Short mmCIF file of C-alpha atoms in Angstrom, two decimals:
data_model
loop_
_atom_site.label_atom_id
_atom_site.label_comp_id
_atom_site.label_asym_id
_atom_site.label_seq_id
_atom_site.Cartn_x
_atom_site.Cartn_y
_atom_site.Cartn_z
CA MET A 931 48.64 -40.35 46.35
CA LYS A 932 51.62 -41.41 48.41
CA LYS A 933 54.42 -43.08 46.66
CA ALA A 934 55.74 -46.59 47.93
CA SER A 935 59.01 -46.31 49.65
CA CYS A 936 61.47 -49.39 49.95
CA PRO A 937 61.25 -50.54 53.85
CA VAL A 938 65.00 -50.71 53.69
CA CYS A 939 66.68 -47.91 51.97
CA HIS A 940 63.33 -45.46 51.70
CA SER A 941 63.89 -44.76 47.97
CA GLU A 942 60.73 -44.39 45.65
CA GLY A 943 59.45 -47.62 44.12
CA GLN A 944 58.22 -48.36 40.55
CA ASN A 945 54.99 -50.54 40.37
CA VAL A 946 55.75 -53.91 38.96
CA LEU A 947 53.06 -56.64 38.22
CA ALA A 948 53.11 -59.73 40.39
CA LEU A 949 53.42 -61.64 37.16
CA THR A 950 56.82 -60.06 36.58
CA VAL A 951 57.90 -60.78 40.23
CA LYS A 952 56.65 -64.37 40.06
CA HIS A 953 58.45 -65.28 36.85
CA LEU A 954 61.89 -63.82 38.02
CA VAL A 955 62.09 -65.19 41.68
CA ARG A 956 63.86 -68.40 42.43
CA GLU A 957 61.54 -71.57 42.37
CA ALA A 958 61.80 -71.85 45.93
CA LEU A 959 60.22 -68.59 46.50
CA ARG A 960 57.37 -68.57 43.54
CA ASP A 961 54.90 -69.50 46.13
CA THR A 962 55.21 -66.57 48.13
CA VAL A 963 54.39 -64.25 45.32
CA HIS A 964 50.69 -63.47 45.07
CA GLU A 965 48.83 -62.19 42.09
CA THR A 966 46.71 -59.77 44.12
CA THR A 967 49.82 -58.15 45.80
CA THR A 968 51.13 -54.68 44.44
CA TYR A 969 54.93 -55.08 44.15
CA HIS A 970 57.40 -52.16 43.67
CA LEU A 971 60.86 -52.17 42.15
CA CYS A 972 63.44 -50.54 44.62
CA LEU A 973 65.30 -48.18 42.17
CA ASN A 974 68.33 -47.40 44.53
CA PRO A 975 71.23 -49.34 42.90
CA HIS A 976 72.99 -49.51 46.40
CA CYS A 977 70.00 -51.27 48.09
CA PRO A 978 69.94 -55.19 48.12
CA VAL A 979 66.25 -55.02 47.72
CA VAL A 980 64.85 -55.53 44.37
CA TYR A 981 61.10 -55.96 44.97
CA PHE A 982 58.74 -54.85 47.99
CA ASP A 983 55.19 -54.71 48.85
CA ALA A 984 53.19 -52.50 51.02
CA SER A 985 53.36 -54.83 54.00
CA GLY A 986 57.24 -54.43 53.90
CA LYS A 987 57.82 -57.81 52.66
CA THR A 988 61.07 -57.66 50.49
CA LEU A 989 62.83 -59.76 47.89
CA LYS A 990 66.59 -59.30 47.44
CA LYS A 991 69.01 -59.61 44.62
CA GLU A 992 69.84 -63.16 45.60
CA ASP A 993 66.17 -63.93 45.63
CA LEU A 994 65.93 -63.65 41.82
CA LYS A 995 67.07 -65.93 38.98
CA ILE A 996 68.76 -62.92 37.19
CA PRO A 997 70.87 -60.11 38.06
CA VAL A 998 69.37 -56.78 37.95
CA TRP A 999 71.14 -54.63 35.44
CA TYR A 1000 71.12 -51.27 37.50
CA LYS A 1001 71.89 -52.81 40.93
CA ASP A 1002 75.57 -52.80 42.30
CA GLY A 1003 77.59 -56.00 41.22
CA ALA A 1004 75.25 -57.21 38.55
CA PHE A 1005 76.87 -59.32 36.17
CA PRO A 1006 76.01 -60.07 33.42
CA LYS A 1007 74.44 -56.50 33.04
CA TYR A 1008 71.70 -57.13 30.82
CA ILE A 1009 69.77 -54.44 29.32
CA CYS A 1010 67.54 -56.55 27.09
CA TYR A 1011 66.61 -59.43 29.06
CA CYS A 1012 64.54 -61.10 26.29
CA SER A 1013 67.56 -61.49 24.02
CA ARG A 1014 70.21 -61.53 26.79
CA VAL A 1015 71.83 -58.61 25.46
CA THR A 1016 74.49 -56.79 27.91
CA GLU A 1017 75.21 -53.19 28.23
CA GLU A 1018 78.64 -54.12 26.84
CA GLU A 1019 77.38 -55.66 23.71
CA ILE A 1020 75.24 -52.49 23.10
CA ARG A 1021 78.37 -50.12 23.68
CA SER A 1022 80.27 -52.45 21.29
CA ALA A 1023 77.51 -51.89 18.41
CA ILE A 1024 77.73 -48.28 19.24
CA ARG A 1025 81.55 -48.19 18.69
CA GLN A 1026 81.00 -50.31 15.40
CA GLY A 1027 78.63 -47.58 14.37
CA ALA A 1028 75.13 -48.04 15.71
CA ARG A 1029 73.49 -44.51 16.33
CA THR A 1030 69.73 -45.53 16.43
CA LEU A 1031 67.62 -48.18 18.31
CA GLU A 1032 67.12 -49.78 14.77
CA ASP A 1033 70.84 -50.17 14.48
CA ILE A 1034 70.92 -51.73 17.88
CA GLN A 1035 68.27 -54.04 17.32
CA ARG A 1036 69.83 -55.10 13.86
CA MET A 1037 73.33 -55.39 15.20
CA THR A 1038 72.57 -57.05 18.73
CA GLY A 1039 68.91 -58.47 18.65
CA ALA A 1040 67.90 -56.14 21.55
CA GLY A 1041 64.45 -55.03 21.89
CA SER A 1042 63.19 -57.19 19.48
CA LYS A 1043 61.31 -60.34 21.29
CA GLY A 1044 58.85 -58.47 23.28
CA PHE A 1045 58.86 -60.81 26.39
CA CYS A 1046 59.41 -57.80 28.65
CA LEU A 1047 56.63 -58.29 30.91
CA THR A 1048 58.01 -61.52 32.31
CA GLU A 1049 61.89 -61.39 31.52
CA ASN A 1050 62.75 -57.85 32.48
CA PRO A 1051 62.88 -56.94 36.18
CA SER A 1052 61.09 -53.81 35.63
CA GLY A 1053 58.49 -55.48 33.62
CA ARG A 1054 59.05 -52.71 30.78
CA CYS A 1055 60.69 -52.77 27.58
CA CYS A 1056 64.48 -52.15 27.29
CA HIS A 1057 64.17 -49.44 24.62
CA GLY A 1058 64.10 -46.57 27.11
CA GLU A 1059 67.47 -47.88 28.70
CA ILE A 1060 68.79 -48.46 25.19
CA ALA A 1061 67.93 -44.70 24.31
CA LYS A 1062 69.75 -43.73 27.37
CA ILE A 1063 72.97 -45.56 26.51
CA LEU A 1064 72.79 -44.10 23.04
CA GLU A 1065 72.40 -40.57 24.21
CA LYS A 1066 75.18 -40.91 26.67
CA ALA A 1067 77.49 -42.33 24.06
CA CYS A 1068 76.58 -39.80 21.41
CA ARG A 1069 78.02 -37.09 24.20
CA VAL A 1070 81.04 -38.81 24.76
CA SER A 1071 83.92 -38.63 22.07
CA PRO A 1072 84.51 -42.20 20.21
CA GLN A 1073 88.21 -42.29 21.64
CA SER A 1074 86.77 -42.21 25.40
CA GLN A 1075 84.18 -45.28 24.83
#
């Protein structure tokens, strides 16, 4: 099966439920999101498109209520949208001794509410992104964090 590609940058897209898209777009655009449409998340950090569908319709960064953590210029850079925990707060917890997902959850509240489907632009849990930050931080010396 052919993968969906962003109509602007041609990067591969990741499937996202219409429920996620509908919850995160600005109020004025909410009626343009249809439950029966398959949406995709553009994974290119440099592309202004966040969501697209098979017809080529796009929703860009400015069409959303929240910044998308991996897109250029995202601020704040939330990793956990449910608890509004930023990448910097996670890195700070690591500098303070966090070494596991459980440590991060205890110290920041990240990954503990479970509203990912409607709060996270990917519609997925933040645990994977937290794990990537932890892994990277563990490969870097404490002085360079």
